[in-house]
Amino acid sequence: MKSSDRPPRKVIPIAAATPDPSAEGEFVSLYEAQKKIYPRSISGYFARWRWAMVFLTQIVFYGLPWLEWGQRQMVLFDLGARRFYIFGLVLYPQDFIYLTGLLIISALSLFLFTAVAGRLWCGFACPQTVYTEIFMWIEHKIEGDRSARLRLDAGPWTFEKIRKKFLKQAVWVAVSLWTGFTFVGYFVPIRELGPELLAFAGGWQIFWVLFYGLATYGNAGFMREQVCKYMCPYARFQSAMFDRDTLIVTYDEARGEPRGPRVKTVDYKAKGLGDCIDCTLCVQVCPVGIDIRKGLQYECIGCGLCVDACNTVMDKMHYPKGLIRYSTQNGVLNRWNQSQILRHVLRPRVLIYTAVLVALCVGMLVSLTTRTPLKVDIVRDRAALSRIVAGGKLENVYRLQIMNATEATQRYRISASGLDDLEVASEQEVDIGAAESRWVAVRLQIPYGSAPPGSHAIHFDISALESGGKVAEKSIFLVPR
Ligand code: SF4
Ligand code: SF4
């Protein structure tokens, strides 16, 4: 078909092709630009708890890697040497079961706390919450409270604005880098890390300090509530763990509505008003920018700041506190008192979670305290499966990795059993340094012809002479035809 034969293309004017946003029902934007939230600071019971948790978690996080245990760092995850030091424990990759146990306990704890008290973790202990709180505190100290920050952002770029913004960014960067440094200090001895970084030695260390620092800066300085809203999966599946007897931050609609402003001296009940004066203070303090009066929303991190804000207002109005409060949906609906609410909180699934959690914790503690601080791996020497040696003996060669998980040098005795006249022809006692592992070549011999051809189950016994621990490991002894 010649181009001249084709039907002329229909040209749509741009104005017609682009739907008019003002024409209702024609244009729906799938993207809503993020609005910056300017939370107002508030003091009160929950705000104090939040700060207590900030101090507690950060004293532990920043302080722990600087503490010593004997001659070494108290908590160190030495990935290079494949050894974890936790207080008096020296764990090897073979102790992975404890990490699995710890993860199961953490997951179960999260289920239990969520079933009992909603998003306690999110509101008070999650690193995203804690660092956002620290970064907002810095912002508040440098740029002022909500109204001052709103004015500053809306105003022109003056010298004062540049000074404040620069200072805030500089302090944020310093906190982020220190956080990255501390984090890496859990994997590399922290006292050696500083000099290494200053000398620009250790490329990986520099990379991870910058990476973790950047993540802290981005998440706590800029992303903030968006991490909780759009990135964290916990916010999405928490509703599966909630029920009507879960403690959550709730607005007492029956008491608060109809909301509206009023004069303090006028009897608002006679005018048909509820207790909510519609001051929006609860919305202004909310770090995720929601209005709790619209009911439970997945964005709510359960921080309780709106409770503090509303209680302040109730105090000023001389109304009873608790228009917004920590309660359960059933508690608010049935107007239960505290003991009635608590009785319903202790429901079967909470008791089951608690029982399983306690059993797991006890099991893990018993296992940790009774574990033998000795690990052994056995590898058969594939180059020499079986051979006849001087003296008419048949020999099999093995490599034993002996891991000393104590803080002192240990002498270990190696013996083997499972066949008549089986003996260790190589070194029978070895010394292994504190928290070290060593490969040891072991030769086992039997008199030639004392066992029929085939593969025979045997086991090695490795016993610590000083500490008394003992480990038995299975292997096989090959007799050729
Ligand atoms: S702080 Fe209390 S009184 Fe003010 S709007 Fe919120 S719920 Fe109503
Ligand atoms: S609604 Fe209240 S409890 Fe929920 S995030 Fe906002 S301030 Fe915190």
Short mmCIF file of C-alpha atoms and ligand atoms in Angstrom, two decimals:
data_model
loop_
_atom_site.label_atom_id
_atom_site.label_comp_id
_atom_site.label_asym_id
_atom_site.label_seq_id
_atom_site.Cartn_x
_atom_site.Cartn_y
_atom_site.Cartn_z
CA MET A 1 0.00 0.00 0.00
CA LYS A 2 1.36 3.37 -1.04
CA SER A 3 1.60 5.90 1.72
CA SER A 4 -0.79 8.15 -0.19
CA ASP A 5 -3.45 5.34 -0.04
CA ARG A 6 -3.42 5.21 3.77
CA PRO A 7 -6.26 6.92 5.58
CA PRO A 8 -5.12 10.22 7.04
CA ARG A 9 -4.03 9.96 10.68
CA LYS A 10 -6.46 11.44 13.14
CA VAL A 11 -4.71 14.30 14.92
CA ILE A 12 -5.93 14.88 18.43
CA PRO A 13 -5.22 18.34 19.77
CA ILE A 14 -3.13 18.22 22.96
CA ALA A 15 -5.78 20.07 24.86
CA ALA A 16 -8.34 17.43 23.90
CA ALA A 17 -5.99 14.46 24.49
CA THR A 18 -5.18 15.49 28.04
CA PRO A 19 -8.20 15.16 30.29
CA ASP A 20 -9.12 18.30 32.13
CA PRO A 21 -8.24 17.72 35.81
CA SER A 22 -10.98 20.09 36.83
CA ALA A 23 -13.66 18.10 35.02
CA GLU A 24 -15.03 15.88 37.77
CA GLY A 25 -15.04 12.15 37.05
CA GLU A 26 -12.82 12.37 33.93
CA PHE A 27 -9.35 12.35 35.45
CA VAL A 28 -8.10 10.33 38.38
CA SER A 29 -4.45 10.71 39.32
CA LEU A 30 -2.86 7.47 40.46
CA TYR A 31 -0.07 9.32 42.17
CA GLU A 32 -0.43 11.59 45.14
CA ALA A 33 2.55 13.79 45.82
CA GLN A 34 3.90 13.26 49.33
CA LYS A 35 3.00 16.10 51.64
CA LYS A 36 5.70 17.00 54.16
CA ILE A 37 4.59 16.44 57.73
CA TYR A 38 5.49 18.98 60.39
CA PRO A 39 4.71 17.23 63.68
CA ARG A 40 4.17 19.47 66.68
CA SER A 41 6.13 18.43 69.75
CA ILE A 42 4.16 17.35 72.78
CA SER A 43 4.94 16.22 76.29
CA GLY A 44 3.06 13.66 78.32
CA TYR A 45 3.02 10.07 79.49
CA PHE A 46 3.56 8.40 76.10
CA ALA A 47 6.08 11.03 74.93
CA ARG A 48 8.16 10.31 78.06
CA TRP A 49 8.00 6.56 77.38
CA ARG A 50 9.12 7.14 73.80
CA TRP A 51 12.14 9.11 74.99
CA ALA A 52 12.92 6.52 77.65
CA MET A 53 13.01 3.89 74.89
CA VAL A 54 15.20 6.14 72.70
CA PHE A 55 17.73 6.46 75.56
CA LEU A 56 17.58 2.80 76.48
CA THR A 57 17.99 1.44 72.94
CA GLN A 58 20.67 3.95 71.96
CA ILE A 59 22.74 3.53 75.14
CA VAL A 60 22.79 -0.20 74.37
CA PHE A 61 23.44 0.25 70.63
CA TYR A 62 26.19 2.92 70.87
CA GLY A 63 27.72 1.61 74.11
CA LEU A 64 27.84 -2.17 73.73
CA PRO A 65 30.66 -2.47 71.15
CA TRP A 66 32.98 -0.44 73.42
CA LEU A 67 32.70 -2.88 76.33
CA GLU A 68 35.38 -5.53 76.82
CA TRP A 69 35.09 -9.12 78.04
CA GLY A 70 38.49 -10.35 79.16
CA GLN A 71 40.88 -9.55 76.33
CA ARG A 72 38.27 -9.10 73.62
CA GLN A 73 35.21 -7.08 72.57
CA MET A 74 32.16 -8.14 74.56
CA VAL A 75 29.87 -8.45 71.51
CA LEU A 76 31.55 -9.07 68.18
CA PHE A 77 30.23 -10.86 65.10
CA ASP A 78 33.53 -11.71 63.47
CA LEU A 79 32.34 -12.87 60.05
CA GLY A 80 35.90 -13.20 58.67
CA ALA A 81 36.91 -15.66 61.39
CA ARG A 82 33.39 -17.19 61.36
CA ARG A 83 33.02 -16.69 65.11
CA PHE A 84 30.48 -14.78 67.18
CA TYR A 85 31.42 -13.50 70.62
CA ILE A 86 28.47 -12.68 72.86
CA PHE A 87 29.47 -11.95 76.44
CA GLY A 88 31.07 -15.23 77.63
CA LEU A 89 29.86 -17.26 74.65
CA VAL A 90 31.94 -18.13 71.61
CA LEU A 91 29.63 -19.34 68.85
CA TYR A 92 30.66 -21.05 65.62
CA PRO A 93 28.63 -21.48 62.41
CA GLN A 94 27.68 -24.90 63.83
CA ASP A 95 25.74 -23.04 66.52
CA PHE A 96 23.41 -21.62 63.86
CA ILE A 97 20.54 -23.35 65.67
CA TYR A 98 20.73 -20.64 68.35
CA LEU A 99 20.29 -17.91 65.75
CA THR A 100 17.28 -19.80 64.39
CA GLY A 101 15.92 -20.06 67.94
CA LEU A 102 16.47 -16.34 68.48
CA LEU A 103 14.61 -15.49 65.27
CA ILE A 104 11.68 -17.74 66.23
CA ILE A 105 11.56 -16.14 69.70
CA SER A 106 11.63 -12.64 68.14
CA ALA A 107 8.82 -13.52 65.73
CA LEU A 108 6.70 -15.06 68.49
CA SER A 109 7.31 -12.06 70.75
CA LEU A 110 6.14 -9.79 67.95
CA PHE A 111 2.97 -11.89 67.55
CA LEU A 112 2.36 -11.82 71.30
CA PHE A 113 2.94 -8.09 71.78
CA THR A 114 0.85 -7.28 68.71
CA ALA A 115 -2.04 -9.46 69.88
CA VAL A 116 -1.92 -7.82 73.33
CA ALA A 117 -1.02 -4.21 72.65
CA GLY A 118 -1.01 -3.52 68.92
CA ARG A 119 1.99 -1.84 67.37
CA LEU A 120 4.01 -1.32 70.56
CA TRP A 121 7.18 -2.24 68.70
CA CYS A 122 6.54 0.33 65.95
CA GLY A 123 5.67 3.16 68.30
CA PHE A 124 8.44 2.71 70.84
CA ALA A 125 11.34 0.45 69.85
CA CYS A 126 11.63 0.11 66.06
CA PRO A 127 14.91 1.68 64.83
CA GLN A 128 12.92 3.63 62.21
CA THR A 129 10.84 5.24 64.98
CA VAL A 130 13.80 5.79 67.29
CA TYR A 131 16.03 7.47 64.68
CA THR A 132 13.16 9.52 63.28
CA GLU A 133 12.54 10.78 66.82
CA ILE A 134 16.23 11.70 67.23
CA PHE A 135 16.35 13.45 63.84
CA MET A 136 13.10 15.33 64.56
CA TRP A 137 14.49 16.44 67.91
CA ILE A 138 17.57 17.88 66.14
CA GLU A 139 15.31 19.58 63.61
CA HIS A 140 13.16 20.98 66.39
CA LYS A 141 16.20 22.33 68.28
CA ILE A 142 17.66 24.05 65.20
CA GLU A 143 14.60 25.16 63.22
CA GLY A 144 12.03 25.51 66.00
CA ASP A 145 8.65 23.88 66.57
CA ARG A 146 5.97 23.18 63.97
CA SER A 147 4.86 26.77 63.22
CA ALA A 148 8.46 28.06 63.05
CA ARG A 149 9.40 25.25 60.65
CA LEU A 150 6.34 25.91 58.49
CA ARG A 151 7.28 29.61 58.30
CA LEU A 152 10.92 28.81 57.59
CA ASP A 153 10.10 26.44 54.72
CA ALA A 154 7.54 28.82 53.20
CA GLY A 155 9.84 31.83 53.46
CA PRO A 156 12.57 32.98 51.03
CA TRP A 157 16.16 31.74 51.22
CA THR A 158 17.76 34.20 53.63
CA PHE A 159 21.14 33.88 55.34
CA GLU A 160 19.37 32.70 58.49
CA LYS A 161 17.45 29.99 56.61
CA ILE A 162 20.65 28.75 54.89
CA ARG A 163 22.47 28.73 58.24
CA LYS A 164 19.74 26.69 59.95
CA LYS A 165 19.33 24.24 57.09
CA PHE A 166 23.10 23.75 56.79
CA LEU A 167 23.50 23.24 60.53
CA LYS A 168 20.65 20.70 60.62
CA GLN A 169 22.10 18.74 57.70
CA ALA A 170 25.58 18.79 59.25
CA VAL A 171 24.30 17.39 62.58
CA TRP A 172 22.17 14.78 60.75
CA VAL A 173 25.20 13.66 58.71
CA ALA A 174 27.36 13.46 61.87
CA VAL A 175 24.76 11.32 63.70
CA SER A 176 24.31 9.11 60.62
CA LEU A 177 28.04 8.51 60.19
CA TRP A 178 28.47 7.73 63.88
CA THR A 179 25.57 5.29 63.63
CA GLY A 180 27.18 3.62 60.58
CA PHE A 181 30.51 3.47 62.40
CA THR A 182 28.90 1.87 65.46
CA PHE A 183 27.02 -0.65 63.33
CA VAL A 184 30.22 -1.78 61.57
CA GLY A 185 31.87 -1.91 65.03
CA TYR A 186 29.72 -4.96 65.78
CA PHE A 187 31.47 -6.84 62.96
CA VAL A 188 35.01 -5.42 63.12
CA PRO A 189 36.77 -4.66 66.45
CA ILE A 190 35.58 -1.09 67.03
CA ARG A 191 38.79 0.13 68.65
CA GLU A 192 40.73 -0.82 65.51
CA LEU A 193 38.05 0.46 63.15
CA GLY A 194 38.58 4.20 63.87
CA PRO A 195 42.34 4.24 63.06
CA GLU A 196 41.68 2.04 59.99
CA LEU A 197 39.09 4.45 58.63
CA LEU A 198 41.28 7.47 59.32
CA ALA A 199 44.10 5.80 57.38
CA PHE A 200 41.63 4.98 54.54
CA ALA A 201 42.47 1.30 54.99
CA GLY A 202 39.75 -1.35 54.77
CA GLY A 203 37.60 -0.58 51.72
CA TRP A 204 34.70 -2.76 52.86
CA GLN A 205 34.57 -1.12 56.27
CA ILE A 206 34.43 2.34 54.65
CA PHE A 207 31.71 1.14 52.27
CA TRP A 208 29.50 -0.27 55.07
CA VAL A 209 29.96 2.75 57.34
CA LEU A 210 28.85 5.01 54.46
CA PHE A 211 26.07 2.65 53.39
CA TYR A 212 24.54 2.29 56.85
CA GLY A 213 25.08 5.99 57.53
CA LEU A 214 23.29 6.89 54.29
CA ALA A 215 20.43 4.53 55.11
CA THR A 216 20.03 6.18 58.54
CA TYR A 217 20.17 9.67 57.03
CA GLY A 218 17.68 8.86 54.28
CA ASN A 219 15.22 6.89 56.40
CA ALA A 220 15.17 9.13 59.49
CA GLY A 221 15.77 12.50 57.81
CA PHE A 222 13.63 12.26 54.68
CA MET A 223 11.60 9.07 54.25
CA ARG A 224 10.36 8.99 57.85
CA GLU A 225 6.70 7.88 57.99
CA GLN A 226 6.87 6.74 54.34
CA VAL A 227 9.05 3.80 55.43
CA CYS A 228 6.27 2.68 57.80
CA LYS A 229 3.48 3.39 55.30
CA TYR A 230 4.92 1.99 52.09
CA MET A 231 7.99 -0.12 52.81
CA CYS A 232 7.47 -2.01 56.06
CA PRO A 233 5.53 -5.29 55.58
CA TYR A 234 4.59 -5.44 59.28
CA ALA A 235 2.10 -2.60 58.85
CA ARG A 236 0.32 -4.68 56.20
CA PHE A 237 -0.01 -7.98 58.02
CA GLN A 238 -0.54 -6.65 61.54
CA SER A 239 -4.30 -6.53 60.96
CA ALA A 240 -4.24 -10.34 60.82
CA MET A 241 -3.02 -10.34 64.43
CA PHE A 242 -5.46 -7.74 65.72
CA ASP A 243 -8.90 -8.50 67.06
CA ARG A 244 -11.49 -6.54 69.00
CA ASP A 245 -9.65 -7.22 72.29
CA THR A 246 -6.28 -5.89 71.14
CA LEU A 247 -5.16 -2.72 72.91
CA ILE A 248 -4.93 0.08 70.36
CA VAL A 249 -5.04 3.86 70.31
CA THR A 250 -8.72 4.68 69.84
CA TYR A 251 -10.91 7.73 69.69
CA ASP A 252 -14.09 7.48 71.77
CA GLU A 253 -16.51 8.53 69.07
CA ALA A 254 -19.62 8.19 71.24
CA ARG A 255 -18.13 10.65 73.70
CA GLY A 256 -16.42 13.02 71.25
CA GLU A 257 -19.08 13.51 68.57
CA PRO A 258 -20.55 15.75 67.37
CA ARG A 259 -17.30 17.66 67.55
CA GLY A 260 -17.03 21.41 67.33
CA PRO A 261 -15.57 24.57 68.82
CA ARG A 262 -17.26 26.06 71.87
CA VAL A 263 -16.90 28.73 74.51
CA LYS A 264 -15.62 27.28 77.77
CA THR A 265 -18.29 28.96 79.84
CA VAL A 266 -21.22 27.71 77.75
CA ASP A 267 -22.85 24.32 78.49
CA TYR A 268 -21.79 22.47 75.32
CA LYS A 269 -23.92 19.44 76.14
CA ALA A 270 -27.03 21.62 76.09
CA LYS A 271 -25.93 22.69 72.58
CA GLY A 272 -25.71 19.03 71.55
CA LEU A 273 -21.89 18.92 71.28
CA GLY A 274 -19.58 16.07 72.26
CA ASP A 275 -16.25 16.40 74.09
CA CYS A 276 -14.07 16.92 70.98
CA ILE A 277 -13.48 20.66 70.53
CA ASP A 278 -12.04 20.01 67.03
CA CYS A 279 -8.76 21.73 67.87
CA THR A 280 -6.86 19.22 65.61
CA LEU A 281 -3.99 19.05 68.09
CA CYS A 282 -4.13 15.23 67.87
CA VAL A 283 -3.53 15.49 64.11
CA GLN A 284 -0.75 18.07 64.46
CA VAL A 285 1.34 15.89 66.79
CA CYS A 286 0.89 12.71 64.77
CA PRO A 287 4.23 11.66 63.23
CA VAL A 288 2.46 9.88 60.36
CA GLY A 289 0.00 12.71 59.76
CA ILE A 290 -3.29 10.87 60.24
CA ASP A 291 -6.49 11.81 62.04
CA ILE A 292 -7.21 9.08 64.61
CA ARG A 293 -10.79 10.34 64.85
CA LYS A 294 -11.45 8.59 61.52
CA GLY A 295 -10.94 5.23 63.24
CA LEU A 296 -8.13 2.66 63.24
CA GLN A 297 -5.88 3.12 60.22
CA TYR A 298 -2.98 0.92 59.09
CA GLU A 299 -0.66 3.96 59.13
CA CYS A 300 -1.05 4.39 62.91
CA ILE A 301 2.15 3.25 64.65
CA GLY A 302 0.51 3.31 68.10
CA CYS A 303 2.91 5.93 69.49
CA GLY A 304 0.24 7.44 71.77
CA LEU A 305 1.25 11.06 71.09
CA CYS A 306 -2.32 11.93 70.11
CA VAL A 307 -3.38 10.58 73.53
CA ASP A 308 -0.96 13.00 75.23
CA ALA A 309 -2.16 15.87 73.02
CA CYS A 310 -5.85 15.23 73.64
CA ASN A 311 -5.36 14.74 77.39
CA THR A 312 -3.68 18.18 77.50
CA VAL A 313 -6.74 19.67 75.80
CA MET A 314 -9.14 17.79 78.09
CA ASP A 315 -7.23 19.13 81.11
CA LYS A 316 -7.52 22.69 79.84
CA MET A 317 -11.24 22.26 79.20
CA HIS A 318 -11.72 20.55 82.61
CA TYR A 319 -13.15 17.46 80.86
CA PRO A 320 -12.20 13.92 81.92
CA LYS A 321 -9.08 12.61 80.19
CA GLY A 322 -9.17 9.68 77.77
CA LEU A 323 -11.20 10.93 74.81
CA ILE A 324 -8.36 9.34 72.84
CA ARG A 325 -6.91 6.47 74.83
CA TYR A 326 -5.25 3.08 74.77
CA SER A 327 -8.16 0.70 74.87
CA THR A 328 -9.73 -2.12 72.92
CA GLN A 329 -12.54 -1.84 70.40
CA ASN A 330 -14.75 -3.93 72.69
CA GLY A 331 -13.67 -1.85 75.69
CA VAL A 332 -14.73 1.42 74.04
CA LEU A 333 -17.95 -0.03 72.62
CA ASN A 334 -19.09 -1.66 75.88
CA ARG A 335 -17.64 1.08 78.10
CA TRP A 336 -15.58 -1.46 80.07
CA ASN A 337 -13.38 -0.40 82.96
CA GLN A 338 -9.64 -1.23 83.02
CA SER A 339 -9.93 -4.56 84.82
CA GLN A 340 -12.66 -5.73 82.40
CA ILE A 341 -10.45 -4.77 79.46
CA LEU A 342 -7.43 -6.57 80.92
CA ARG A 343 -9.47 -9.70 81.60
CA HIS A 344 -10.44 -9.85 77.93
CA VAL A 345 -6.87 -9.12 76.80
CA LEU A 346 -5.77 -12.39 78.44
CA ARG A 347 -7.58 -14.53 75.88
CA PRO A 348 -6.67 -18.10 74.75
CA ARG A 349 -4.37 -17.18 71.88
CA VAL A 350 -2.43 -14.76 74.09
CA LEU A 351 -1.99 -17.50 76.69
CA ILE A 352 -0.89 -19.98 74.00
CA TYR A 353 1.66 -17.50 72.55
CA THR A 354 2.96 -16.85 76.08
CA ALA A 355 3.27 -20.55 76.95
CA VAL A 356 5.12 -21.36 73.68
CA LEU A 357 7.38 -18.34 74.12
CA VAL A 358 8.28 -19.21 77.72
CA ALA A 359 8.95 -22.85 76.73
CA LEU A 360 11.21 -21.74 73.87
CA CYS A 361 13.13 -19.25 76.04
CA VAL A 362 13.66 -21.82 78.80
CA GLY A 363 14.73 -24.47 76.26
CA MET A 364 17.19 -22.10 74.64
CA LEU A 365 18.65 -21.00 77.98
CA VAL A 366 19.08 -24.60 79.17
CA SER A 367 20.67 -25.57 75.87
CA LEU A 368 23.06 -22.59 75.96
CA THR A 369 24.15 -23.14 79.54
CA THR A 370 24.66 -26.91 79.15
CA ARG A 371 26.29 -26.89 75.71
CA THR A 372 29.75 -28.42 75.35
CA PRO A 373 32.16 -25.64 74.34
CA LEU A 374 33.78 -27.89 71.76
CA LYS A 375 32.88 -28.52 68.11
CA VAL A 376 34.35 -31.10 65.80
CA ASP A 377 34.03 -31.56 62.02
CA ILE A 378 35.44 -34.68 60.34
CA VAL A 379 36.52 -34.88 56.71
CA ARG A 380 37.93 -38.06 55.19
CA ASP A 381 41.15 -37.64 53.25
CA ARG A 382 40.01 -38.35 49.67
CA ALA A 383 43.60 -38.62 48.36
CA ALA A 384 44.27 -41.73 50.45
CA LEU A 385 41.06 -43.61 51.20
CA SER A 386 42.75 -46.73 52.55
CA ARG A 387 46.32 -48.00 52.44
CA ILE A 388 48.59 -50.71 53.85
CA VAL A 389 51.46 -49.27 55.86
CA ALA A 390 54.59 -50.63 57.57
CA GLY A 391 53.92 -53.26 60.22
CA GLY A 392 51.11 -54.85 58.18
CA LYS A 393 48.50 -52.35 59.24
CA LEU A 394 45.61 -50.96 57.26
CA GLU A 395 45.32 -47.17 57.58
CA ASN A 396 42.57 -44.58 56.90
CA VAL A 397 43.36 -40.86 57.05
CA TYR A 398 40.99 -38.14 58.31
CA ARG A 399 41.06 -34.41 58.88
CA LEU A 400 39.45 -33.19 62.10
CA GLN A 401 38.53 -29.56 62.62
CA ILE A 402 38.57 -29.04 66.39
CA MET A 403 36.96 -25.80 67.53
CA ASN A 404 37.68 -24.59 71.03
CA ALA A 405 34.67 -22.50 72.14
CA THR A 406 36.14 -21.57 75.52
CA GLU A 407 38.16 -18.54 76.57
CA ALA A 408 41.24 -20.63 77.56
CA THR A 409 43.71 -22.87 75.72
CA GLN A 410 42.55 -26.49 75.88
CA ARG A 411 44.30 -29.84 75.45
CA TYR A 412 42.14 -32.42 73.65
CA ARG A 413 42.60 -36.18 73.50
CA ILE A 414 41.54 -37.94 70.28
CA SER A 415 40.46 -41.58 70.40
CA ALA A 416 38.38 -43.80 68.11
CA SER A 417 36.29 -46.96 68.55
CA GLY A 418 33.98 -49.23 66.58
CA LEU A 419 36.45 -51.87 65.28
CA ASP A 420 38.63 -54.42 67.05
CA ASP A 421 42.17 -53.13 67.69
CA LEU A 422 41.38 -49.73 66.15
CA GLU A 423 44.05 -47.24 67.21
CA VAL A 424 45.07 -43.64 66.61
CA ALA A 425 48.49 -43.80 64.97
CA SER A 426 48.99 -40.02 64.79
CA GLU A 427 49.27 -37.42 67.55
CA GLN A 428 46.71 -38.32 70.25
CA GLU A 429 46.69 -35.03 72.14
CA VAL A 430 46.52 -31.54 70.64
CA ASP A 431 46.49 -28.04 72.11
CA ILE A 432 44.04 -25.48 70.68
CA GLY A 433 44.21 -21.81 71.68
CA ALA A 434 41.33 -19.87 73.26
CA ALA A 435 38.37 -19.44 70.86
CA GLU A 436 40.44 -20.94 68.04
CA SER A 437 39.93 -23.80 65.62
CA ARG A 438 42.54 -26.04 64.03
CA TRP A 439 42.64 -28.76 61.36
CA VAL A 440 44.37 -31.90 62.62
CA ALA A 441 45.39 -34.87 60.42
CA VAL A 442 44.44 -38.13 62.14
CA ARG A 443 45.57 -41.63 61.04
CA LEU A 444 43.56 -44.66 62.20
CA GLN A 445 44.96 -48.15 61.87
CA ILE A 446 43.80 -51.73 62.29
CA PRO A 447 45.81 -54.96 61.81
CA TYR A 448 45.48 -56.04 58.16
CA GLY A 449 42.79 -58.74 57.81
CA SER A 450 41.17 -58.07 61.19
CA ALA A 451 37.99 -56.74 59.57
CA PRO A 452 36.09 -57.93 56.46
CA PRO A 453 36.12 -55.75 53.30
CA GLY A 454 33.60 -52.92 53.20
CA SER A 455 32.71 -49.77 55.04
CA HIS A 456 32.58 -49.93 58.85
CA ALA A 457 30.89 -47.42 61.14
CA ILE A 458 33.25 -45.99 63.73
CA HIS A 459 33.21 -42.93 65.93
CA PHE A 460 35.76 -40.47 67.17
CA ASP A 461 35.78 -39.32 70.78
CA ILE A 462 37.38 -35.95 71.46
CA SER A 463 37.64 -35.03 75.12
CA ALA A 464 38.87 -31.84 76.71
CA LEU A 465 41.37 -32.83 79.40
CA GLU A 466 41.05 -29.68 81.56
CA SER A 467 37.41 -28.64 81.20
CA GLY A 468 36.07 -32.20 80.91
CA GLY A 469 33.83 -31.69 77.84
CA LYS A 470 33.47 -34.54 75.37
CA VAL A 471 32.20 -34.84 71.79
CA ALA A 472 31.57 -38.04 69.79
CA GLU A 473 31.38 -37.86 65.97
CA LYS A 474 30.49 -40.66 63.56
CA SER A 475 32.59 -41.62 60.55
CA ILE A 476 33.48 -44.72 58.52
CA PHE A 477 36.58 -46.90 58.13
CA LEU A 478 37.10 -48.42 54.67
CA VAL A 479 38.59 -51.91 54.23
CA PRO A 480 39.41 -52.67 50.54
CA ARG A 481 38.68 -56.04 48.90
S1 SF4 B 1 -7.03 16.71 70.42
FE1 SF4 B 1 -8.89 15.86 71.32
S2 SF4 B 1 -10.25 17.59 71.34
FE2 SF4 B 1 -8.63 18.17 69.94
S3 SF4 B 1 -9.38 17.50 67.94
FE3 SF4 B 1 -8.21 15.84 68.77
S4 SF4 B 1 -9.75 14.53 69.73
FE4 SF4 B 1 -10.70 16.53 69.45
S1 SF4 B 2 -2.77 8.36 65.35
FE1 SF4 B 2 -1.94 8.75 67.38
S2 SF4 B 2 -1.00 6.79 67.98
FE2 SF4 B 2 -1.39 6.69 65.78
S3 SF4 B 2 0.53 7.36 64.88
FE3 SF4 B 2 -0.74 9.17 65.04
S4 SF4 B 2 -0.19 10.08 67.01
FE4 SF4 B 2 0.61 8.00 67.03
#
